[in-house]
Short mmCIF file of C-alpha atoms and ligand atoms in Angstrom, two decimals:
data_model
loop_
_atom_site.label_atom_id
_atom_site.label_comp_id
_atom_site.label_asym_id
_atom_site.label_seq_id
_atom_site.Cartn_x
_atom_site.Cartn_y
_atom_site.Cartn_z
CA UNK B 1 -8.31 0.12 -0.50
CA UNK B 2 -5.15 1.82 -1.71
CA UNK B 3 -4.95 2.92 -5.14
CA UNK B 4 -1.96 3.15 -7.80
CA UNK B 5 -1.08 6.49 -8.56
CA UNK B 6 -2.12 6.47 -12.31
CA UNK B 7 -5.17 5.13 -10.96
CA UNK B 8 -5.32 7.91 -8.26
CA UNK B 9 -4.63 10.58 -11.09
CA UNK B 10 -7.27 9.92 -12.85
CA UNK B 11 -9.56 10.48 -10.20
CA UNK B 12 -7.99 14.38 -9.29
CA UNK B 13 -8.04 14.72 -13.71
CA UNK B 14 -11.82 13.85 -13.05
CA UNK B 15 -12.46 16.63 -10.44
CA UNK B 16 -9.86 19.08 -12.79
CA UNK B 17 -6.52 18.81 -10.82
CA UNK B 18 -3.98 19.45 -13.83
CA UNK B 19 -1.58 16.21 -14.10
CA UNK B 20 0.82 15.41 -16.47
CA UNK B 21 0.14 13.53 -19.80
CA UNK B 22 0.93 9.45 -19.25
CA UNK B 23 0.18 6.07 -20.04
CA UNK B 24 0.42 2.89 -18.46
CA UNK B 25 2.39 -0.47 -19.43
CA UNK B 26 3.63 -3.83 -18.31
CA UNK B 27 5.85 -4.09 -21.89
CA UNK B 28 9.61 -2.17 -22.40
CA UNK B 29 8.74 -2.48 -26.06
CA UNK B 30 5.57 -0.95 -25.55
CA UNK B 31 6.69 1.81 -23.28
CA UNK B 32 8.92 2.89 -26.16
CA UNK B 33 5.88 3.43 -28.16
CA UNK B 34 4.28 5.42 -25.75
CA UNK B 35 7.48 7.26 -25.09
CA UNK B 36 7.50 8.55 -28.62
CA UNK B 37 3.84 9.68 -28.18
CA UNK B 38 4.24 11.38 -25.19
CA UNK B 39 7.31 13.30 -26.99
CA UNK B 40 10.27 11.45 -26.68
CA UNK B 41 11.52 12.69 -23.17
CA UNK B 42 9.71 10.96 -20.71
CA UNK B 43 9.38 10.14 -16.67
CA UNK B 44 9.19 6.10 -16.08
CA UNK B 45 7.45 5.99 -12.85
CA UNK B 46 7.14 1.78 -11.17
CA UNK B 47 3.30 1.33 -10.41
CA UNK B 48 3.41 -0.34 -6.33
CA UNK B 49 1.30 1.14 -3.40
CA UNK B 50 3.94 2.13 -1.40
CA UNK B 51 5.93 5.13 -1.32
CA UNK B 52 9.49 6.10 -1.48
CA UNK B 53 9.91 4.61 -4.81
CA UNK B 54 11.80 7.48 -6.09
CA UNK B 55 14.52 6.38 -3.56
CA UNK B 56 14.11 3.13 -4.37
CA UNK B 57 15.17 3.87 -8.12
CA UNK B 58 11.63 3.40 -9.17
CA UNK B 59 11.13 6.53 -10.25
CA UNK B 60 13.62 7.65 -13.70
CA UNK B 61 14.03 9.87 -16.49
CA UNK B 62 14.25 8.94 -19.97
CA UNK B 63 15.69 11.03 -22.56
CA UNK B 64 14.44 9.29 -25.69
CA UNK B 65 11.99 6.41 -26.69
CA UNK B 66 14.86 3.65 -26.95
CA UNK B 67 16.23 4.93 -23.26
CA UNK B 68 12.50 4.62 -22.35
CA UNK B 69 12.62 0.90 -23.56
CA UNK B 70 15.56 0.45 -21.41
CA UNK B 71 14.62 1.92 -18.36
CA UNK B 72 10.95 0.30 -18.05
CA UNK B 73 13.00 -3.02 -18.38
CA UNK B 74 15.57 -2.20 -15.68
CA UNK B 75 12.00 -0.90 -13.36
CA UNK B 76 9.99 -3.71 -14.18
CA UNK B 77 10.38 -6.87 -12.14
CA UNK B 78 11.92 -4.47 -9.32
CA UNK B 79 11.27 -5.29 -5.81
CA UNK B 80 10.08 -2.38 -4.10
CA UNK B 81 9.61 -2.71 -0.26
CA UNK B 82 8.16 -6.44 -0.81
CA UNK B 83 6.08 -5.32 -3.84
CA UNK B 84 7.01 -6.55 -7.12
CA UNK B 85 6.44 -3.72 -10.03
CA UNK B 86 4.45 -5.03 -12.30
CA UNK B 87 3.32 -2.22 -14.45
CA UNK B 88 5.29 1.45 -15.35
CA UNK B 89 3.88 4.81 -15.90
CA UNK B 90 5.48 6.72 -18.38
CA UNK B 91 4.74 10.50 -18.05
CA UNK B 92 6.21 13.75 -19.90
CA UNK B 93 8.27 15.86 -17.60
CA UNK B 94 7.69 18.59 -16.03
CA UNK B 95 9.96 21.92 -15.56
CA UNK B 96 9.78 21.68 -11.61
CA UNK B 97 9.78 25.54 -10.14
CA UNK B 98 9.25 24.04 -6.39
CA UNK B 99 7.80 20.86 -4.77
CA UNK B 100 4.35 21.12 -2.22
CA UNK B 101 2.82 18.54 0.22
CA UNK B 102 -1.16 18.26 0.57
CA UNK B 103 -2.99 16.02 1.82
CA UNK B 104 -6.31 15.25 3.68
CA UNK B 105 -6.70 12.50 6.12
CA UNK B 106 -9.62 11.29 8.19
CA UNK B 107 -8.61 12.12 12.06
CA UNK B 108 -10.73 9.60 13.84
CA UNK B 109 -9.66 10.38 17.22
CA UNK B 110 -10.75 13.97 16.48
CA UNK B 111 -14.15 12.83 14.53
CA UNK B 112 -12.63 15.19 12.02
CA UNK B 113 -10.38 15.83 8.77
CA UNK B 114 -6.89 17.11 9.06
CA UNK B 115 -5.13 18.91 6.03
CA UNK B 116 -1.77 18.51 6.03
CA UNK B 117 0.59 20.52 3.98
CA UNK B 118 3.96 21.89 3.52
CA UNK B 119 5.80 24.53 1.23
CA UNK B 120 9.05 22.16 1.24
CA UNK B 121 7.67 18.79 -0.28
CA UNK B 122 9.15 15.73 -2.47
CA UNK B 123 11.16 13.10 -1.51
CA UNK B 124 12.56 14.47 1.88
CA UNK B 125 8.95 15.12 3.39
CA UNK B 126 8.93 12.62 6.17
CA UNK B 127 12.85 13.96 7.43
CA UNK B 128 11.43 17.48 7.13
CA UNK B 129 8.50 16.52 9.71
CA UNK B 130 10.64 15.03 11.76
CA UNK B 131 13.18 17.64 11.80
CA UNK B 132 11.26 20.71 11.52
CA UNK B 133 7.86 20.06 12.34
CA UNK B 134 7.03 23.98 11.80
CA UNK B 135 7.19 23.25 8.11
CA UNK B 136 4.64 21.31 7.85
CA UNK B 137 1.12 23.02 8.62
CA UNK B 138 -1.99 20.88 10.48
CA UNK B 139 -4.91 22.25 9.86
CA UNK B 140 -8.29 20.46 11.13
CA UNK B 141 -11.04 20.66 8.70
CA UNK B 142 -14.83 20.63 9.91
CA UNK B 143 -16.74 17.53 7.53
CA UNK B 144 -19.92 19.26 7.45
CA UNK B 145 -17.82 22.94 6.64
CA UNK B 146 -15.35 21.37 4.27
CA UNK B 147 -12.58 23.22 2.53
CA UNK B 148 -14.61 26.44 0.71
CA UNK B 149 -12.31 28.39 -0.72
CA UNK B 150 -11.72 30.42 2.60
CA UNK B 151 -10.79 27.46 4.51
CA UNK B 152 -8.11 26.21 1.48
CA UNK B 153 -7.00 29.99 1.82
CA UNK B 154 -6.11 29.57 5.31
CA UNK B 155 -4.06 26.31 4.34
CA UNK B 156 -1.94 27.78 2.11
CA UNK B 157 -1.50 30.39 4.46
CA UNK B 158 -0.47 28.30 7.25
CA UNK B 159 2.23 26.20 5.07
CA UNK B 160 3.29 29.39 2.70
CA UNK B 161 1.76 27.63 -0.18
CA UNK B 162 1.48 30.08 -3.06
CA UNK B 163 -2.46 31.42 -3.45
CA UNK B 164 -2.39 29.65 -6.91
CA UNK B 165 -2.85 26.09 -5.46
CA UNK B 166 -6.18 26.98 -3.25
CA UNK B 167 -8.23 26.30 -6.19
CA UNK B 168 -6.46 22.79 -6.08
CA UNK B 169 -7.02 22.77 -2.31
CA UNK B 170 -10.84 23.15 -2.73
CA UNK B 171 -10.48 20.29 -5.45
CA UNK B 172 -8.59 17.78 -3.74
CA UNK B 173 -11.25 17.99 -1.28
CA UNK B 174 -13.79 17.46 -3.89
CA UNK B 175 -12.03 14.07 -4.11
CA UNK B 176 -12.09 13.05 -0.96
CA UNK B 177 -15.85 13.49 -0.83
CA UNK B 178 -17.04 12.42 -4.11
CA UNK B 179 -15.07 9.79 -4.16
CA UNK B 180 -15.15 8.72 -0.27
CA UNK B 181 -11.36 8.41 0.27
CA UNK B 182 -9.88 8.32 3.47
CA UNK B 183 -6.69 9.74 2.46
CA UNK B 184 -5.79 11.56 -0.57
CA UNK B 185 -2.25 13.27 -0.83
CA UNK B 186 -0.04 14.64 -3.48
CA UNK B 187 3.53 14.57 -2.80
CA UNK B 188 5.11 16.79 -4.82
CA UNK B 189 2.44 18.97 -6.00
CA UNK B 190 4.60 21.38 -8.16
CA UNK B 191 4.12 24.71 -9.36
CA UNK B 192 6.21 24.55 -13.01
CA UNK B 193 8.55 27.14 -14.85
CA UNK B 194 5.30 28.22 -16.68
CA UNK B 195 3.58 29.24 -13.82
CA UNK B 196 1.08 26.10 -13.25
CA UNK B 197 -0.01 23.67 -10.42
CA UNK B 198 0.16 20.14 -11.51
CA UNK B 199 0.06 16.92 -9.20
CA UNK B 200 2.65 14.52 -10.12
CA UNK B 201 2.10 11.77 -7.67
CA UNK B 202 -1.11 10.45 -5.91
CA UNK B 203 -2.09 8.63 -3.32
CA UNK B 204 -5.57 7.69 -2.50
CA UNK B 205 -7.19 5.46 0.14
CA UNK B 206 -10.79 4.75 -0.60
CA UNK B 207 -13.36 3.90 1.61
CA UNK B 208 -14.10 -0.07 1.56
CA UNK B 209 -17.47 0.87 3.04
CA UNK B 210 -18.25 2.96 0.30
CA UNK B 211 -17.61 0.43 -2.56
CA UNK B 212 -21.46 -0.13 -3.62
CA UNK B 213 -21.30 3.76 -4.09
CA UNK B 214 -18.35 3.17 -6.89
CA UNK B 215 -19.48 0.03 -8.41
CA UNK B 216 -17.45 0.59 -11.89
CA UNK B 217 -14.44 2.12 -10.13
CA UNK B 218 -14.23 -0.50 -7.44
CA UNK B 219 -13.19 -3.48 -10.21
CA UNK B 220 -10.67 -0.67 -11.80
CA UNK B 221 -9.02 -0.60 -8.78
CA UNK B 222 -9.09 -4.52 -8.13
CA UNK B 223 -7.93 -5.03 -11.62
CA UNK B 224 -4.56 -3.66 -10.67
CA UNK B 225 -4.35 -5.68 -7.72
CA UNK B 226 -0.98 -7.33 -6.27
CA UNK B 227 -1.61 -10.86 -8.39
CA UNK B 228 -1.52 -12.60 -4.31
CA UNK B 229 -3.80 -10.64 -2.88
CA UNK B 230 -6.11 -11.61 -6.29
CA UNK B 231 -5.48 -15.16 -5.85
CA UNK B 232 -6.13 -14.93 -1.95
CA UNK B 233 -9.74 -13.33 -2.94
CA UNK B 234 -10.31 -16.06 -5.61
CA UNK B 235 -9.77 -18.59 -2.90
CA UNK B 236 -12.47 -16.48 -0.56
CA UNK B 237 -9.36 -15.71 1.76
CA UNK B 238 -9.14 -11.92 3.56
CA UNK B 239 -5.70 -11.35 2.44
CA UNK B 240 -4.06 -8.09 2.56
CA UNK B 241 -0.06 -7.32 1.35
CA UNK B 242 1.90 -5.72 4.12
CA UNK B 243 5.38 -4.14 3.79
CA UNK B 244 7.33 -6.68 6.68
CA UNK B 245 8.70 -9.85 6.27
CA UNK B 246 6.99 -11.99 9.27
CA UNK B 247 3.95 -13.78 7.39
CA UNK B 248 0.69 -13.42 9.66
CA UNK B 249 -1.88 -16.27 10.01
CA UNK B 250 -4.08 -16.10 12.36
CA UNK B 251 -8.49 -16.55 12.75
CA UNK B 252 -10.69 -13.68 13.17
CA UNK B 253 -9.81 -10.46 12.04
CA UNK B 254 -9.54 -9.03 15.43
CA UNK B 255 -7.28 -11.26 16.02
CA UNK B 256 -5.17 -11.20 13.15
CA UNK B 257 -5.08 -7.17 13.52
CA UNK B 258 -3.75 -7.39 17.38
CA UNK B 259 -0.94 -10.16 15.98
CA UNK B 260 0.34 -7.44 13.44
CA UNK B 261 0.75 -4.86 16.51
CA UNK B 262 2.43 -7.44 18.57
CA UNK B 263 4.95 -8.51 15.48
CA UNK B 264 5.54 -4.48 14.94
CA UNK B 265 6.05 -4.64 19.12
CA UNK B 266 8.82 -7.10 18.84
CA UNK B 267 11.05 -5.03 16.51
CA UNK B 268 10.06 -7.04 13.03
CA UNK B 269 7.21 -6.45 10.61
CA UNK B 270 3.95 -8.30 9.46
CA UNK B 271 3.98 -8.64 5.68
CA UNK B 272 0.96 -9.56 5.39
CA UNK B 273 -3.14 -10.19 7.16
CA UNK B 274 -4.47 -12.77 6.50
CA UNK B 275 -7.84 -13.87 8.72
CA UNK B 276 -8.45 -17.79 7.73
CA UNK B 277 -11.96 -17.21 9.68
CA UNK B 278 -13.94 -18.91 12.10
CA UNK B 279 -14.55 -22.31 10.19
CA UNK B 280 -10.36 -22.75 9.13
CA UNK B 281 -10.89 -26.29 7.44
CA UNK B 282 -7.54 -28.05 6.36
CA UNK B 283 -7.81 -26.92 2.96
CA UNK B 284 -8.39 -22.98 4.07
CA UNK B 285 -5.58 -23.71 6.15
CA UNK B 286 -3.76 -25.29 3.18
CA UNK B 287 -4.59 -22.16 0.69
CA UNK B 288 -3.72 -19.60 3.34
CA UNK B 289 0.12 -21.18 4.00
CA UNK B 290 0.78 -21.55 0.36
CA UNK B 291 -0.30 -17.43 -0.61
CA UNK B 292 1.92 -16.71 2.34
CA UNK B 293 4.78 -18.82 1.73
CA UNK B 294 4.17 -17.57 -2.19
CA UNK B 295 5.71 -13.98 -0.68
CA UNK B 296 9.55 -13.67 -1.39
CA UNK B 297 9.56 -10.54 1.05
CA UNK B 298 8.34 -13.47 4.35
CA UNK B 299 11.08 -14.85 5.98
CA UNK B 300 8.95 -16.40 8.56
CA UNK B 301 5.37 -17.46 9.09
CA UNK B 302 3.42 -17.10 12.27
CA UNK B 303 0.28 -18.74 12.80
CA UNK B 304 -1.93 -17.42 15.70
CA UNK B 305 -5.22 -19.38 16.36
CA UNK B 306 -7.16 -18.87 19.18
CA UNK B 307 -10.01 -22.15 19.25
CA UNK B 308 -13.64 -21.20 20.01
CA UNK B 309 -16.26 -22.98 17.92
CA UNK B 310 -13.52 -23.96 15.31
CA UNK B 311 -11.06 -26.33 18.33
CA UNK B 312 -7.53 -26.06 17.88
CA UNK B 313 -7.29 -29.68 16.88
CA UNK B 314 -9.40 -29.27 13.61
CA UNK B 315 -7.03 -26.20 12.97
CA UNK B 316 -3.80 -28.63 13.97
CA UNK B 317 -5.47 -30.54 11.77
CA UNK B 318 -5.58 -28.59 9.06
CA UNK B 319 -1.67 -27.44 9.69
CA UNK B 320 -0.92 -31.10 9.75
CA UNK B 321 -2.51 -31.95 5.95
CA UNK B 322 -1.38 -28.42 4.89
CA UNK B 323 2.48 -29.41 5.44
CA UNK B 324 1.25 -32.65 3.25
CA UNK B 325 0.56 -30.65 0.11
CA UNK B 326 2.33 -27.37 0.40
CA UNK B 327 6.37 -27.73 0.74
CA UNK B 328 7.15 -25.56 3.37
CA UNK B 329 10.38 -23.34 2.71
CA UNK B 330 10.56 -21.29 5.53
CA UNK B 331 10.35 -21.57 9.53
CA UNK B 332 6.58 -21.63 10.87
CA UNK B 333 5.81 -20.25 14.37
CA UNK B 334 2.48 -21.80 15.69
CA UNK B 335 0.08 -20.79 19.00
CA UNK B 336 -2.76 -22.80 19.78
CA UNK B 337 -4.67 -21.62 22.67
CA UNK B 338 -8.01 -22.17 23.73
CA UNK B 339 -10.92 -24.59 22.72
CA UNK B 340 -9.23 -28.54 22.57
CA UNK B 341 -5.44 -26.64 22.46
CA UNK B 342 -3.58 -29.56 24.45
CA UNK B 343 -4.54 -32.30 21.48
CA UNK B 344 -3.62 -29.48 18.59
CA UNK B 345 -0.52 -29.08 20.09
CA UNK B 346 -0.18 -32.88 20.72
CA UNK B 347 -1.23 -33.12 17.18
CA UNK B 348 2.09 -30.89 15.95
CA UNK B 349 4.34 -32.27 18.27
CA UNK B 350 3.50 -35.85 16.73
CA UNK B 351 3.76 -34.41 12.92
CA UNK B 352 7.38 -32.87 14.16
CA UNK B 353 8.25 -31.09 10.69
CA UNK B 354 11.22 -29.53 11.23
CA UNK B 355 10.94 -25.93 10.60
CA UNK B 356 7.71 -25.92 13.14
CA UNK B 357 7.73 -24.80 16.32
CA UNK B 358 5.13 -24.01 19.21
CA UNK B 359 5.23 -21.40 21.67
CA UNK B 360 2.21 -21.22 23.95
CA UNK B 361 1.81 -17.16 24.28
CA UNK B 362 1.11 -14.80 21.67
CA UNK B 363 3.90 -12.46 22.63
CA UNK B 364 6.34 -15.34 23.02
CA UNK B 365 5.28 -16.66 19.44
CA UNK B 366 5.64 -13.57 18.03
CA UNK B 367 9.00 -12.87 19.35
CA UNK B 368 10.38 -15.87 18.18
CA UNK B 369 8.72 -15.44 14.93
CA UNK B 370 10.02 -12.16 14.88
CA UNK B 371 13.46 -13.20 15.82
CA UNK B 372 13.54 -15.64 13.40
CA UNK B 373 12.67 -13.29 10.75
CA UNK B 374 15.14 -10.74 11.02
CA UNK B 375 18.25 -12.55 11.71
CA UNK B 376 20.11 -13.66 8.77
P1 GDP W 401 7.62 8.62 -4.69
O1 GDP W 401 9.08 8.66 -4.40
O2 GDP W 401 7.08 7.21 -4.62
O3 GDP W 401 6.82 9.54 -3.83
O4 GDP W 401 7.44 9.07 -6.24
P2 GDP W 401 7.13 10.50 -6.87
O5 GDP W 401 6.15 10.31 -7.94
O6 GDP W 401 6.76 11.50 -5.84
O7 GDP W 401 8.48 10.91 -7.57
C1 GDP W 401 9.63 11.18 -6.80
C2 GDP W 401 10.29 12.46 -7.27
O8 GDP W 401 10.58 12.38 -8.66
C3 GDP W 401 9.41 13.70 -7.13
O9 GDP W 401 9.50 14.26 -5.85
C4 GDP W 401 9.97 14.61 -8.19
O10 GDP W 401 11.05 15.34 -7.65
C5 GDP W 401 10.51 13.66 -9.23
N1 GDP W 401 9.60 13.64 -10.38
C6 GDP W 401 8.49 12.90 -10.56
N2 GDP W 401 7.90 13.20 -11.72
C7 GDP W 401 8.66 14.17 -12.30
C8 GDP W 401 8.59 14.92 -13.51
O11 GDP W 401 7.67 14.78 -14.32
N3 GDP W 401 9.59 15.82 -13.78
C9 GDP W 401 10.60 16.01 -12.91
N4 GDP W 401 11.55 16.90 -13.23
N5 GDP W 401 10.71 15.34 -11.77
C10 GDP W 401 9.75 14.44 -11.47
MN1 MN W 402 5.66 11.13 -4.04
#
């Protein structure tokens, strides 16, 4: 589960990473008021999980309350990379001396963590990898080891970070393991004109597995969830928000997950899972479609069902009375192979909506899908 970065900076404030002073608000009036508590001058920050907002435009400085007012209204609503900003954090600025990149991510290929960091972070990070990889230090970290203060000191070393942030080295890592994250990164952490190190952005990926461990925290984070992915859940549906634009149906999650690769394969992106499990009833079928369709960011749907104990005809079924109560907007892609897939398929072709379509192969749907999805 990703987390929202005020919700991800309260979690390195909780292990004594310094961050700036900021609330949270879905109201321009109300971030006004906050802007006048927080001193007048403040940073309006769009809460999404995903990055670049600051490219985006999601990320802006106000100069006084009423320009605070102004700006949250202009952020809020924004579409940012399919995900609708819901919320602002307003935070007092900060004299930036120079921008870092840290991070720790789980390595699974390597059974091991990998710090990443680099002396030249911000907004350019990903060009500076990919330009000059030398700027950007790997360093694998042992679990059972950790980072001790020796191990952050050889970090810094490796990406010319200044010896001030190792003590925020050693406590970043504190997060990841108290909190069981799977990534936690702070992009820019910034030493300011008075000589501190303060984080002012988070990410953090926590640990699903872990959740029983975080009881309390777990519903914090689900309160702020995107409102589809809540009303997926309420309908008992695994739904999870994606960044594309082709909307992915399919049953079984292993499934699902190798329909996402083969979208990405074809040159167009999934924007969303969603695994309508073994037992996909009409009305499953029904909610799933209508959460997907709900997505501005989908410009087509692709339904992938391979029939084992649930036959393709209850699923064609299900497709069939789904089109009955959910008006469909945009062009649906649909596979049927396996268990009873010759009297699903009849079952479609007999229904004949016009935006569906069948294409017998999972790399043929997808390619259409994906075609159909990307040109205008
Ligand atoms: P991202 O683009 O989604 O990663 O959003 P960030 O939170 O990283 O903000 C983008 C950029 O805005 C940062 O790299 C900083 O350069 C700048 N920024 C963010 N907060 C502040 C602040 O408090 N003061 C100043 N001067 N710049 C900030
Ligand atoms: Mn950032």
């Amino acid at each position: 589960m990703d987390l929202y970065e005020h919700q991800a900076r309260e979690l390195f404030a909780d292990h004594g990473i310094v961050v700036p002073r900021a609330e949270v608000t879905g109201s321009p009036k109300q971030a006004r008021e906050i802007a006048r508590r927080l001193g007048g001058r403040v940073v309006v920050k769009a809460q999404v999980r995903t990055g670049g907002r600051g490219k985006a435009g999601g990320v802006k400085l106000a100069a006084d309350p009423a320009d605070a007012e102004l700006t949250a209204r202009q952020i809020l609503g924004m579409d940012i990379k399919g995900h609708t900003v819901h919320t602002v954090m307003l935070a007092r600025p900060v004299d930036i001396e120079s921008e870092f990149y840290v991070s720790y991510v789980l390595d699974r290929a390597a059974g091991r963590f990998l710090a990443i960091a680099s002396a030249e972070g911000g907004m350019e990070i990903e060009e500076v990898a990919a330009t000059r990889p030398e700027a950007v230090a790997r360093v694998p970290v042992d679990p059972a080891e950790g980072v001790t203060p020796a191990v952050a000191a050889r970090i810094a070393d490796a990406a010319g970070l200044p010896a001030r942030t190792v003590d925020v080295l050693v406590r970043l890592w504190d997060v990841l393991v108290h909190e069981d994250a799977l990534l936690v990164e702070v992009n820019p952490l910034v030493s300011t004109r008075d000589g501190q190190i303060m984080a002012l952005d988070g990410k953090v990926t926590l640990d699903d597995n872990a959740r029983f461990r975080h009881a309390r925290r777990g519903d914090e984070a689900d309160a702020g969830h995107d409102p589809r992915e809540a009303a997926a859940a309420a309908k008992g549906l695994h739904y999870v928000k994606l960044d594309g634009e082709v909307g992915v149906i399919g049953n079984g999650a292993g499934l699902v997950m190798s329909t996402l690769d083969v979208v990405a394969g074809c040159g167009a992106r999934p924007a969303n899972f969603l695994d309508i499990g073994g037992g996909a009833s009409a009305q499953v079928m029904a909610d799933g479609l209508s959460v997907v369709l709900s997505d501005p960011a989908v410009k087509s749907v692709l339904v992938n069902v391979f029939g084992g104990i649930t036959a393709c005809d209850a699923v064609a079924d299900g497709i069939v009375r789904a089109l009955g109560t959910v008006r469909l907007t945009k062009p649906l892609v649909v596979r049927l192979d396996g268990n009873n897939a010759e009297r699903g398929r009849a079952l479609l072709d007999e229904r004949a909506h016009p935006l569906v379509e069948q294409v017998t192969t999972m790399d043929g749907a997808a390619s259409r899908a994906a075609h159909l999805a990307t040109t205008p």
